[in-house]
Amino acid sequence: MFGGMFDPPHVGHVILANEAAWQLGLDEVRLVVTARPSHRHGGWLPPERRLRLVAAAIAPYPVLVASRAEIDRPGPSFMVDTLTGFVTDEPQSEFWLILGADQLRAFSRWRDPVGIVALARLAVAPRNDVDRADLQQAADAVAPGRTDWLTMPAVGVSSTRIREQIAAGRPVRHLVTPSVDDLLFAEGLPNAPDPLP
């Protein structure tokens, strides 16, 4: 599973999810839209809208699935609760939690990291600006023997950058999938520029 705000989803999310599926031989990657993050205020876009955007972004890829597990569960979103639900419903399945390098470094501050690692292996995508030895040390501290490393092309895009571009009236079609750009525009996103031809 790959959890996040996806506020909005961008090409980096799609690339990472596909690379994880291919490199780990996964049957499915669930992109779990966080509804009520425990560590910060709610999203720029409401959860249902982010879920629609994720579904649009991943529509061409059958191995990728948009999950509303955290939207349907009341209260704040905690990864250990989401994973517990998946493992309880599918005890025969093996799970991985896909993380970026920044998330791995903060992982020890998550709710019940030991419980998470008992439920799922970690699949971590290093970044060029993060020292691999530091990441390995962090992985060894929180998930000894339970970390798999993903390789993926460097993608210099973030949801924050996309929101800033939109607020400035600049196009984002090159940072998101065309289907996400079309949906943002069709739903009347404030300050959205006309979509490119």
mmCIF file with all atom_site columns, C-alpha atoms in Angstrom:
data_model
loop_
_atom_site.group_PDB
_atom_site.id
_atom_site.type_symbol
_atom_site.label_atom_id
_atom_site.label_alt_id
_atom_site.label_comp_id
_atom_site.label_asym_id
_atom_site.label_entity_id
_atom_site.label_seq_id
_atom_site.pdbx_PDB_ins_code
_atom_site.Cartn_x
_atom_site.Cartn_y
_atom_site.Cartn_z
_atom_site.occupancy
_atom_site.B_iso_or_equiv
_atom_site.pdbx_formal_charge
_atom_site.auth_seq_id
_atom_site.auth_comp_id
_atom_site.auth_asym_id
_atom_site.auth_atom_id
_atom_site.pdbx_PDB_model_num
ATOM 1   C CA . MET A 1 1   ? 0.000   0.000   0.000   1.00 0.00 ? 1   MET A CA 1
ATOM 2   C CA . PHE A 1 2   ? 1.011   3.557   -0.698  1.00 0.00 ? 2   PHE A CA 1
ATOM 3   C CA . GLY A 1 3   ? -0.643  6.079   1.612   1.00 0.00 ? 3   GLY A CA 1
ATOM 4   C CA . GLY A 1 4   ? -0.697  9.822   1.316   1.00 0.00 ? 4   GLY A CA 1
ATOM 5   C CA . MET A 1 5   ? -2.632  13.025  1.012   1.00 0.00 ? 5   MET A CA 1
ATOM 6   C CA . PHE A 1 6   ? -2.284  13.035  -2.806  1.00 0.00 ? 6   PHE A CA 1
ATOM 7   C CA . ASP A 1 7   ? -3.197  16.707  -2.638  1.00 0.00 ? 7   ASP A CA 1
ATOM 8   C CA . PRO A 1 8   ? -3.174  16.592  -5.650  1.00 0.00 ? 8   PRO A CA 1
ATOM 9   C CA . PRO A 1 9   ? -1.668  13.373  -7.052  1.00 0.00 ? 9   PRO A CA 1
ATOM 10  C CA . HIS A 1 10  ? 1.192   13.921  -9.496  1.00 0.00 ? 10  HIS A CA 1
ATOM 11  C CA . VAL A 1 11  ? 3.361   11.986  -11.927 1.00 0.00 ? 11  VAL A CA 1
ATOM 12  C CA . GLY A 1 12  ? 5.860   11.111  -9.182  1.00 0.00 ? 12  GLY A CA 1
ATOM 13  C CA . HIS A 1 13  ? 3.150   9.215   -7.288  1.00 0.00 ? 13  HIS A CA 1
ATOM 14  C CA . VAL A 1 14  ? 2.220   7.252   -10.418 1.00 0.00 ? 14  VAL A CA 1
ATOM 15  C CA . ILE A 1 15  ? 5.857   6.447   -11.203 1.00 0.00 ? 15  ILE A CA 1
ATOM 16  C CA . LEU A 1 16  ? 6.642   5.281   -7.664  1.00 0.00 ? 16  LEU A CA 1
ATOM 17  C CA . ALA A 1 17  ? 3.531   3.094   -7.444  1.00 0.00 ? 17  ALA A CA 1
ATOM 18  C CA . ASN A 1 18  ? 4.284   1.450   -10.805 1.00 0.00 ? 18  ASN A CA 1
ATOM 19  C CA . GLU A 1 19  ? 7.963   0.948   -9.992  1.00 0.00 ? 19  GLU A CA 1
ATOM 20  C CA . ALA A 1 20  ? 7.048   -0.694  -6.669  1.00 0.00 ? 20  ALA A CA 1
ATOM 21  C CA . ALA A 1 21  ? 4.604   -3.028  -8.408  1.00 0.00 ? 21  ALA A CA 1
ATOM 22  C CA . TRP A 1 22  ? 7.173   -4.040  -10.996 1.00 0.00 ? 22  TRP A CA 1
ATOM 23  C CA . GLN A 1 23  ? 10.257  -4.265  -8.777  1.00 0.00 ? 23  GLN A CA 1
ATOM 24  C CA . LEU A 1 24  ? 8.550   -6.187  -5.974  1.00 0.00 ? 24  LEU A CA 1
ATOM 25  C CA . GLY A 1 25  ? 6.310   -8.305  -8.208  1.00 0.00 ? 25  GLY A CA 1
ATOM 26  C CA . LEU A 1 26  ? 3.151   -7.051  -6.496  1.00 0.00 ? 26  LEU A CA 1
ATOM 27  C CA . ASP A 1 27  ? -0.323  -8.096  -7.593  1.00 0.00 ? 27  ASP A CA 1
ATOM 28  C CA . GLU A 1 28  ? -1.725  -4.720  -6.581  1.00 0.00 ? 28  GLU A CA 1
ATOM 29  C CA . VAL A 1 29  ? -0.670  -1.343  -5.228  1.00 0.00 ? 29  VAL A CA 1
ATOM 30  C CA . ARG A 1 30  ? -3.362  0.445   -3.241  1.00 0.00 ? 30  ARG A CA 1
ATOM 31  C CA . LEU A 1 31  ? -3.056  4.206   -3.157  1.00 0.00 ? 31  LEU A CA 1
ATOM 32  C CA . VAL A 1 32  ? -4.734  4.974   0.151   1.00 0.00 ? 32  VAL A CA 1
ATOM 33  C CA . VAL A 1 33  ? -6.043  8.527   0.348   1.00 0.00 ? 33  VAL A CA 1
ATOM 34  C CA . THR A 1 34  ? -5.562  9.969   3.830   1.00 0.00 ? 34  THR A CA 1
ATOM 35  C CA . ALA A 1 35  ? -8.793  11.557  4.987   1.00 0.00 ? 35  ALA A CA 1
ATOM 36  C CA . ARG A 1 36  ? -7.903  13.109  8.331   1.00 0.00 ? 36  ARG A CA 1
ATOM 37  C CA . PRO A 1 37  ? -4.155  13.188  8.885   1.00 0.00 ? 37  PRO A CA 1
ATOM 38  C CA . SER A 1 38  ? -3.163  12.941  12.513  1.00 0.00 ? 38  SER A CA 1
ATOM 39  C CA . HIS A 1 39  ? -0.073  15.136  12.110  1.00 0.00 ? 39  HIS A CA 1
ATOM 40  C CA . ARG A 1 40  ? -1.440  18.180  10.277  1.00 0.00 ? 40  ARG A CA 1
ATOM 41  C CA . HIS A 1 41  ? -4.571  20.004  9.161   1.00 0.00 ? 41  HIS A CA 1
ATOM 42  C CA . GLY A 1 42  ? -6.809  18.587  6.469   1.00 0.00 ? 42  GLY A CA 1
ATOM 43  C CA . GLY A 1 43  ? -5.899  18.788  2.822   1.00 0.00 ? 43  GLY A CA 1
ATOM 44  C CA . TRP A 1 44  ? -6.105  21.556  0.275   1.00 0.00 ? 44  TRP A CA 1
ATOM 45  C CA . LEU A 1 45  ? -8.783  19.525  -1.489  1.00 0.00 ? 45  LEU A CA 1
ATOM 46  C CA . PRO A 1 46  ? -11.426 17.451  0.341   1.00 0.00 ? 46  PRO A CA 1
ATOM 47  C CA . PRO A 1 47  ? -10.826 13.686  0.612   1.00 0.00 ? 47  PRO A CA 1
ATOM 48  C CA . GLU A 1 48  ? -13.501 12.612  -1.883  1.00 0.00 ? 48  GLU A CA 1
ATOM 49  C CA . ARG A 1 49  ? -12.095 14.965  -4.494  1.00 0.00 ? 49  ARG A CA 1
ATOM 50  C CA . ARG A 1 50  ? -8.547  13.710  -3.907  1.00 0.00 ? 50  ARG A CA 1
ATOM 51  C CA . LEU A 1 51  ? -9.819  10.141  -4.271  1.00 0.00 ? 51  LEU A CA 1
ATOM 52  C CA . ARG A 1 52  ? -11.398 11.007  -7.651  1.00 0.00 ? 52  ARG A CA 1
ATOM 53  C CA . LEU A 1 53  ? -8.119  12.573  -8.767  1.00 0.00 ? 53  LEU A CA 1
ATOM 54  C CA . VAL A 1 54  ? -6.122  9.512   -7.702  1.00 0.00 ? 54  VAL A CA 1
ATOM 55  C CA . ALA A 1 55  ? -8.555  7.229   -9.552  1.00 0.00 ? 55  ALA A CA 1
ATOM 56  C CA . ALA A 1 56  ? -8.173  9.376   -12.679 1.00 0.00 ? 56  ALA A CA 1
ATOM 57  C CA . ALA A 1 57  ? -4.376  9.428   -12.424 1.00 0.00 ? 57  ALA A CA 1
ATOM 58  C CA . ILE A 1 58  ? -4.031  5.654   -12.160 1.00 0.00 ? 58  ILE A CA 1
ATOM 59  C CA . ALA A 1 59  ? -6.860  4.589   -14.497 1.00 0.00 ? 59  ALA A CA 1
ATOM 60  C CA . PRO A 1 60  ? -4.472  3.373   -17.248 1.00 0.00 ? 60  PRO A CA 1
ATOM 61  C CA . TYR A 1 61  ? -2.666  1.019   -14.847 1.00 0.00 ? 61  TYR A CA 1
ATOM 62  C CA . PRO A 1 62  ? -4.698  -2.056  -13.775 1.00 0.00 ? 62  PRO A CA 1
ATOM 63  C CA . VAL A 1 63  ? -2.209  -2.945  -11.008 1.00 0.00 ? 63  VAL A CA 1
ATOM 64  C CA . LEU A 1 64  ? -2.888  0.372   -9.256  1.00 0.00 ? 64  LEU A CA 1
ATOM 65  C CA . VAL A 1 65  ? -6.050  0.775   -7.169  1.00 0.00 ? 65  VAL A CA 1
ATOM 66  C CA . ALA A 1 66  ? -7.476  3.859   -5.431  1.00 0.00 ? 66  ALA A CA 1
ATOM 67  C CA . SER A 1 67  ? -8.469  2.999   -1.857  1.00 0.00 ? 67  SER A CA 1
ATOM 68  C CA . ARG A 1 68  ? -10.995 4.827   0.291   1.00 0.00 ? 68  ARG A CA 1
ATOM 69  C CA . ALA A 1 69  ? -10.163 2.778   3.409   1.00 0.00 ? 69  ALA A CA 1
ATOM 70  C CA . GLU A 1 70  ? -9.171  5.829   5.453   1.00 0.00 ? 70  GLU A CA 1
ATOM 71  C CA . ILE A 1 71  ? -11.992 7.990   4.098   1.00 0.00 ? 71  ILE A CA 1
ATOM 72  C CA . ASP A 1 72  ? -14.595 5.509   5.314   1.00 0.00 ? 72  ASP A CA 1
ATOM 73  C CA . ARG A 1 73  ? -13.037 5.034   8.761   1.00 0.00 ? 73  ARG A CA 1
ATOM 74  C CA . PRO A 1 74  ? -13.961 7.674   11.368  1.00 0.00 ? 74  PRO A CA 1
ATOM 75  C CA . GLY A 1 75  ? -11.323 9.560   13.303  1.00 0.00 ? 75  GLY A CA 1
ATOM 76  C CA . PRO A 1 76  ? -7.782  10.485  12.364  1.00 0.00 ? 76  PRO A CA 1
ATOM 77  C CA . SER A 1 77  ? -5.877  8.372   9.851   1.00 0.00 ? 77  SER A CA 1
ATOM 78  C CA . PHE A 1 78  ? -3.168  6.133   11.298  1.00 0.00 ? 78  PHE A CA 1
ATOM 79  C CA . MET A 1 79  ? -1.270  3.739   9.060   1.00 0.00 ? 79  MET A CA 1
ATOM 80  C CA . VAL A 1 80  ? -1.221  0.989   11.690  1.00 0.00 ? 80  VAL A CA 1
ATOM 81  C CA . ASP A 1 81  ? -5.046  0.999   11.772  1.00 0.00 ? 81  ASP A CA 1
ATOM 82  C CA . THR A 1 82  ? -5.300  0.867   7.985   1.00 0.00 ? 82  THR A CA 1
ATOM 83  C CA . LEU A 1 83  ? -2.818  -1.983  7.716   1.00 0.00 ? 83  LEU A CA 1
ATOM 84  C CA . THR A 1 84  ? -4.513  -3.870  10.540  1.00 0.00 ? 84  THR A CA 1
ATOM 85  C CA . GLY A 1 85  ? -7.784  -3.666  8.621   1.00 0.00 ? 85  GLY A CA 1
ATOM 86  C CA . PHE A 1 86  ? -6.200  -4.940  5.403   1.00 0.00 ? 86  PHE A CA 1
ATOM 87  C CA . VAL A 1 87  ? -4.345  -7.794  7.110   1.00 0.00 ? 87  VAL A CA 1
ATOM 88  C CA . THR A 1 88  ? -7.461  -8.827  9.065   1.00 0.00 ? 88  THR A CA 1
ATOM 89  C CA . ASP A 1 89  ? -9.538  -8.901  5.871   1.00 0.00 ? 89  ASP A CA 1
ATOM 90  C CA . GLU A 1 90  ? -6.840  -10.655 3.816   1.00 0.00 ? 90  GLU A CA 1
ATOM 91  C CA . PRO A 1 91  ? -4.744  -12.812 6.153   1.00 0.00 ? 91  PRO A CA 1
ATOM 92  C CA . GLN A 1 92  ? -3.375  -14.812 3.218   1.00 0.00 ? 92  GLN A CA 1
ATOM 93  C CA . SER A 1 93  ? -1.808  -11.720 1.611   1.00 0.00 ? 93  SER A CA 1
ATOM 94  C CA . GLU A 1 94  ? 1.642   -10.248 2.153   1.00 0.00 ? 94  GLU A CA 1
ATOM 95  C CA . PHE A 1 95  ? 1.829   -6.463  2.450   1.00 0.00 ? 95  PHE A CA 1
ATOM 96  C CA . TRP A 1 96  ? 4.424   -3.785  1.763   1.00 0.00 ? 96  TRP A CA 1
ATOM 97  C CA . LEU A 1 97  ? 4.205   -0.158  2.843   1.00 0.00 ? 97  LEU A CA 1
ATOM 98  C CA . ILE A 1 98  ? 5.694   2.144   0.210   1.00 0.00 ? 98  ILE A CA 1
ATOM 99  C CA . LEU A 1 99  ? 7.585   5.107   1.634   1.00 0.00 ? 99  LEU A CA 1
ATOM 100 C CA . GLY A 1 100 ? 9.755   7.924   0.411   1.00 0.00 ? 100 GLY A CA 1
ATOM 101 C CA . ALA A 1 101 ? 13.113  8.652   2.032   1.00 0.00 ? 101 ALA A CA 1
ATOM 102 C CA . ASP A 1 102 ? 11.685  11.565  4.036   1.00 0.00 ? 102 ASP A CA 1
ATOM 103 C CA . GLN A 1 103 ? 8.962   9.350   5.492   1.00 0.00 ? 103 GLN A CA 1
ATOM 104 C CA . LEU A 1 104 ? 11.456  6.677   6.503   1.00 0.00 ? 104 LEU A CA 1
ATOM 105 C CA . ARG A 1 105 ? 13.479  9.209   8.481   1.00 0.00 ? 105 ARG A CA 1
ATOM 106 C CA . ALA A 1 106 ? 10.309  10.246  10.372  1.00 0.00 ? 106 ALA A CA 1
ATOM 107 C CA . PHE A 1 107 ? 8.960   6.695   10.691  1.00 0.00 ? 107 PHE A CA 1
ATOM 108 C CA . SER A 1 108 ? 9.980   6.211   14.324  1.00 0.00 ? 108 SER A CA 1
ATOM 109 C CA . ARG A 1 109 ? 7.594   9.057   15.246  1.00 0.00 ? 109 ARG A CA 1
ATOM 110 C CA . TRP A 1 110 ? 4.584   7.408   13.605  1.00 0.00 ? 110 TRP A CA 1
ATOM 111 C CA . ARG A 1 111 ? 1.967   5.712   15.750  1.00 0.00 ? 111 ARG A CA 1
ATOM 112 C CA . ASP A 1 112 ? 3.137   2.179   16.554  1.00 0.00 ? 112 ASP A CA 1
ATOM 113 C CA . PRO A 1 113 ? 5.980   1.768   14.042  1.00 0.00 ? 113 PRO A CA 1
ATOM 114 C CA . VAL A 1 114 ? 6.767   -1.664  15.521  1.00 0.00 ? 114 VAL A CA 1
ATOM 115 C CA . GLY A 1 115 ? 3.193   -2.741  14.836  1.00 0.00 ? 115 GLY A CA 1
ATOM 116 C CA . ILE A 1 116 ? 3.386   -1.437  11.269  1.00 0.00 ? 116 ILE A CA 1
ATOM 117 C CA . VAL A 1 117 ? 6.578   -3.370  10.555  1.00 0.00 ? 117 VAL A CA 1
ATOM 118 C CA . ALA A 1 118 ? 5.005   -6.525  12.020  1.00 0.00 ? 118 ALA A CA 1
ATOM 119 C CA . LEU A 1 119 ? 2.166   -6.154  9.502   1.00 0.00 ? 119 LEU A CA 1
ATOM 120 C CA . ALA A 1 120 ? 4.101   -5.081  6.402   1.00 0.00 ? 120 ALA A CA 1
ATOM 121 C CA . ARG A 1 121 ? 7.577   -4.877  4.942   1.00 0.00 ? 121 ARG A CA 1
ATOM 122 C CA . LEU A 1 122 ? 8.783   -1.390  4.069   1.00 0.00 ? 122 LEU A CA 1
ATOM 123 C CA . ALA A 1 123 ? 9.477   -0.539  0.432   1.00 0.00 ? 123 ALA A CA 1
ATOM 124 C CA . VAL A 1 124 ? 11.567  2.631   0.418   1.00 0.00 ? 124 VAL A CA 1
ATOM 125 C CA . ALA A 1 125 ? 12.414  4.895   -2.499  1.00 0.00 ? 125 ALA A CA 1
ATOM 126 C CA . PRO A 1 126 ? 15.674  6.728   -1.751  1.00 0.00 ? 126 PRO A CA 1
ATOM 127 C CA . ARG A 1 127 ? 16.230  10.246  -3.049  1.00 0.00 ? 127 ARG A CA 1
ATOM 128 C CA . ASN A 1 128 ? 19.437  11.585  -4.554  1.00 0.00 ? 128 ASN A CA 1
ATOM 129 C CA . ASP A 1 129 ? 19.632  14.342  -1.929  1.00 0.00 ? 129 ASP A CA 1
ATOM 130 C CA . VAL A 1 130 ? 19.440  11.887  0.992   1.00 0.00 ? 130 VAL A CA 1
ATOM 131 C CA . ASP A 1 131 ? 22.520  9.904   2.026   1.00 0.00 ? 131 ASP A CA 1
ATOM 132 C CA . ARG A 1 132 ? 21.936  6.178   1.451   1.00 0.00 ? 132 ARG A CA 1
ATOM 133 C CA . ALA A 1 133 ? 24.017  5.208   4.493   1.00 0.00 ? 133 ALA A CA 1
ATOM 134 C CA . ASP A 1 134 ? 21.805  7.401   6.702   1.00 0.00 ? 134 ASP A CA 1
ATOM 135 C CA . LEU A 1 135 ? 18.728  5.753   5.198   1.00 0.00 ? 135 LEU A CA 1
ATOM 136 C CA . GLN A 1 136 ? 20.116  2.285   5.800   1.00 0.00 ? 136 GLN A CA 1
ATOM 137 C CA . GLN A 1 137 ? 20.819  3.216   9.410   1.00 0.00 ? 137 GLN A CA 1
ATOM 138 C CA . ALA A 1 138 ? 17.242  4.488   9.798   1.00 0.00 ? 138 ALA A CA 1
ATOM 139 C CA . ALA A 1 139 ? 15.873  1.305   8.204   1.00 0.00 ? 139 ALA A CA 1
ATOM 140 C CA . ASP A 1 140 ? 17.985  -0.895  10.449  1.00 0.00 ? 140 ASP A CA 1
ATOM 141 C CA . ALA A 1 141 ? 16.698  0.989   13.505  1.00 0.00 ? 141 ALA A CA 1
ATOM 142 C CA . VAL A 1 142 ? 12.979  0.728   12.700  1.00 0.00 ? 142 VAL A CA 1
ATOM 143 C CA . ALA A 1 143 ? 12.642  -2.285  10.402  1.00 0.00 ? 143 ALA A CA 1
ATOM 144 C CA . PRO A 1 144 ? 15.651  -4.601  10.679  1.00 0.00 ? 144 PRO A CA 1
ATOM 145 C CA . GLY A 1 145 ? 15.494  -7.171  7.906   1.00 0.00 ? 145 GLY A CA 1
ATOM 146 C CA . ARG A 1 146 ? 12.093  -5.832  6.774   1.00 0.00 ? 146 ARG A CA 1
ATOM 147 C CA . THR A 1 147 ? 13.126  -3.142  4.258   1.00 0.00 ? 147 THR A CA 1
ATOM 148 C CA . ASP A 1 148 ? 13.283  -3.418  0.469   1.00 0.00 ? 148 ASP A CA 1
ATOM 149 C CA . TRP A 1 149 ? 14.867  -0.631  -1.579  1.00 0.00 ? 149 TRP A CA 1
ATOM 150 C CA . LEU A 1 150 ? 13.206  0.707   -4.718  1.00 0.00 ? 150 LEU A CA 1
ATOM 151 C CA . THR A 1 151 ? 14.960  2.457   -7.552  1.00 0.00 ? 151 THR A CA 1
ATOM 152 C CA . MET A 1 152 ? 13.172  5.085   -9.562  1.00 0.00 ? 152 MET A CA 1
ATOM 153 C CA . PRO A 1 153 ? 14.050  8.033   -11.760 1.00 0.00 ? 153 PRO A CA 1
ATOM 154 C CA . ALA A 1 154 ? 14.475  11.372  -10.040 1.00 0.00 ? 154 ALA A CA 1
ATOM 155 C CA . VAL A 1 155 ? 11.226  13.321  -10.268 1.00 0.00 ? 155 VAL A CA 1
ATOM 156 C CA . GLY A 1 156 ? 11.450  16.919  -9.064  1.00 0.00 ? 156 GLY A CA 1
ATOM 157 C CA . VAL A 1 157 ? 7.760   17.431  -8.422  1.00 0.00 ? 157 VAL A CA 1
ATOM 158 C CA . SER A 1 158 ? 5.640   17.685  -5.290  1.00 0.00 ? 158 SER A CA 1
ATOM 159 C CA . SER A 1 159 ? 2.023   18.369  -4.441  1.00 0.00 ? 159 SER A CA 1
ATOM 160 C CA . THR A 1 160 ? 3.169   21.579  -2.744  1.00 0.00 ? 160 THR A CA 1
ATOM 161 C CA . ARG A 1 161 ? 4.768   22.783  -5.972  1.00 0.00 ? 161 ARG A CA 1
ATOM 162 C CA . ILE A 1 162 ? 1.611   21.979  -7.920  1.00 0.00 ? 162 ILE A CA 1
ATOM 163 C CA . ARG A 1 163 ? -0.566  23.932  -5.491  1.00 0.00 ? 163 ARG A CA 1
ATOM 164 C CA . GLU A 1 164 ? 1.821   26.887  -5.742  1.00 0.00 ? 164 GLU A CA 1
ATOM 165 C CA . GLN A 1 165 ? 1.748   26.734  -9.553  1.00 0.00 ? 165 GLN A CA 1
ATOM 166 C CA . ILE A 1 166 ? -2.061  26.681  -9.593  1.00 0.00 ? 166 ILE A CA 1
ATOM 167 C CA . ALA A 1 167 ? -2.283  29.566  -7.121  1.00 0.00 ? 167 ALA A CA 1
ATOM 168 C CA . ALA A 1 168 ? 0.035   31.562  -9.375  1.00 0.00 ? 168 ALA A CA 1
ATOM 169 C CA . GLY A 1 169 ? -2.142  30.792  -12.416 1.00 0.00 ? 169 GLY A CA 1
ATOM 170 C CA . ARG A 1 170 ? 0.576   28.679  -14.030 1.00 0.00 ? 170 ARG A CA 1
ATOM 171 C CA . PRO A 1 171 ? -0.058  25.400  -15.880 1.00 0.00 ? 171 PRO A CA 1
ATOM 172 C CA . VAL A 1 172 ? 0.480   22.075  -14.136 1.00 0.00 ? 172 VAL A CA 1
ATOM 173 C CA . ARG A 1 173 ? -0.324  19.644  -16.953 1.00 0.00 ? 173 ARG A CA 1
ATOM 174 C CA . HIS A 1 174 ? 3.332   18.629  -17.200 1.00 0.00 ? 174 HIS A CA 1
ATOM 175 C CA . LEU A 1 175 ? 3.416   17.799  -13.463 1.00 0.00 ? 175 LEU A CA 1
ATOM 176 C CA . VAL A 1 176 ? 0.218   15.750  -13.242 1.00 0.00 ? 176 VAL A CA 1
ATOM 177 C CA . THR A 1 177 ? -1.338  13.252  -15.596 1.00 0.00 ? 177 THR A CA 1
ATOM 178 C CA . PRO A 1 178 ? -3.538  14.760  -18.334 1.00 0.00 ? 178 PRO A CA 1
ATOM 179 C CA . SER A 1 179 ? -6.606  13.126  -16.746 1.00 0.00 ? 179 SER A CA 1
ATOM 180 C CA . VAL A 1 180 ? -5.878  14.855  -13.406 1.00 0.00 ? 180 VAL A CA 1
ATOM 181 C CA . ASP A 1 181 ? -5.340  18.203  -15.125 1.00 0.00 ? 181 ASP A CA 1
ATOM 182 C CA . ASP A 1 182 ? -8.616  17.812  -17.036 1.00 0.00 ? 182 ASP A CA 1
ATOM 183 C CA . LEU A 1 183 ? -10.506 16.858  -13.879 1.00 0.00 ? 183 LEU A CA 1
ATOM 184 C CA . LEU A 1 184 ? -9.077  19.755  -11.869 1.00 0.00 ? 184 LEU A CA 1
ATOM 185 C CA . PHE A 1 185 ? -10.173 22.138  -14.592 1.00 0.00 ? 185 PHE A CA 1
ATOM 186 C CA . ALA A 1 186 ? -13.591 20.497  -15.098 1.00 0.00 ? 186 ALA A CA 1
ATOM 187 C CA . GLU A 1 187 ? -14.337 20.722  -11.383 1.00 0.00 ? 187 GLU A CA 1
ATOM 188 C CA . GLY A 1 188 ? -13.623 24.455  -11.375 1.00 0.00 ? 188 GLY A CA 1
ATOM 189 C CA . LEU A 1 189 ? -10.411 24.532  -9.425  1.00 0.00 ? 189 LEU A CA 1
ATOM 190 C CA . PRO A 1 190 ? -9.843  28.135  -8.270  1.00 0.00 ? 190 PRO A CA 1
ATOM 191 C CA . ASN A 1 191 ? -7.201  29.944  -10.291 1.00 0.00 ? 191 ASN A CA 1
ATOM 192 C CA . ALA A 1 192 ? -6.758  26.997  -12.667 1.00 0.00 ? 192 ALA A CA 1
ATOM 193 C CA . PRO A 1 193 ? -5.383  28.089  -16.020 1.00 0.00 ? 193 PRO A CA 1
ATOM 194 C CA . ASP A 1 194 ? -6.925  26.835  -19.231 1.00 0.00 ? 194 ASP A CA 1
ATOM 195 C CA . PRO A 1 195 ? -5.711  23.313  -19.986 1.00 0.00 ? 195 PRO A CA 1
ATOM 196 C CA . LEU A 1 196 ? -3.047  23.053  -22.650 1.00 0.00 ? 196 LEU A CA 1
ATOM 197 C CA . PRO A 1 197 ? -4.196  21.791  -26.077 1.00 0.00 ? 197 PRO A CA 1
#
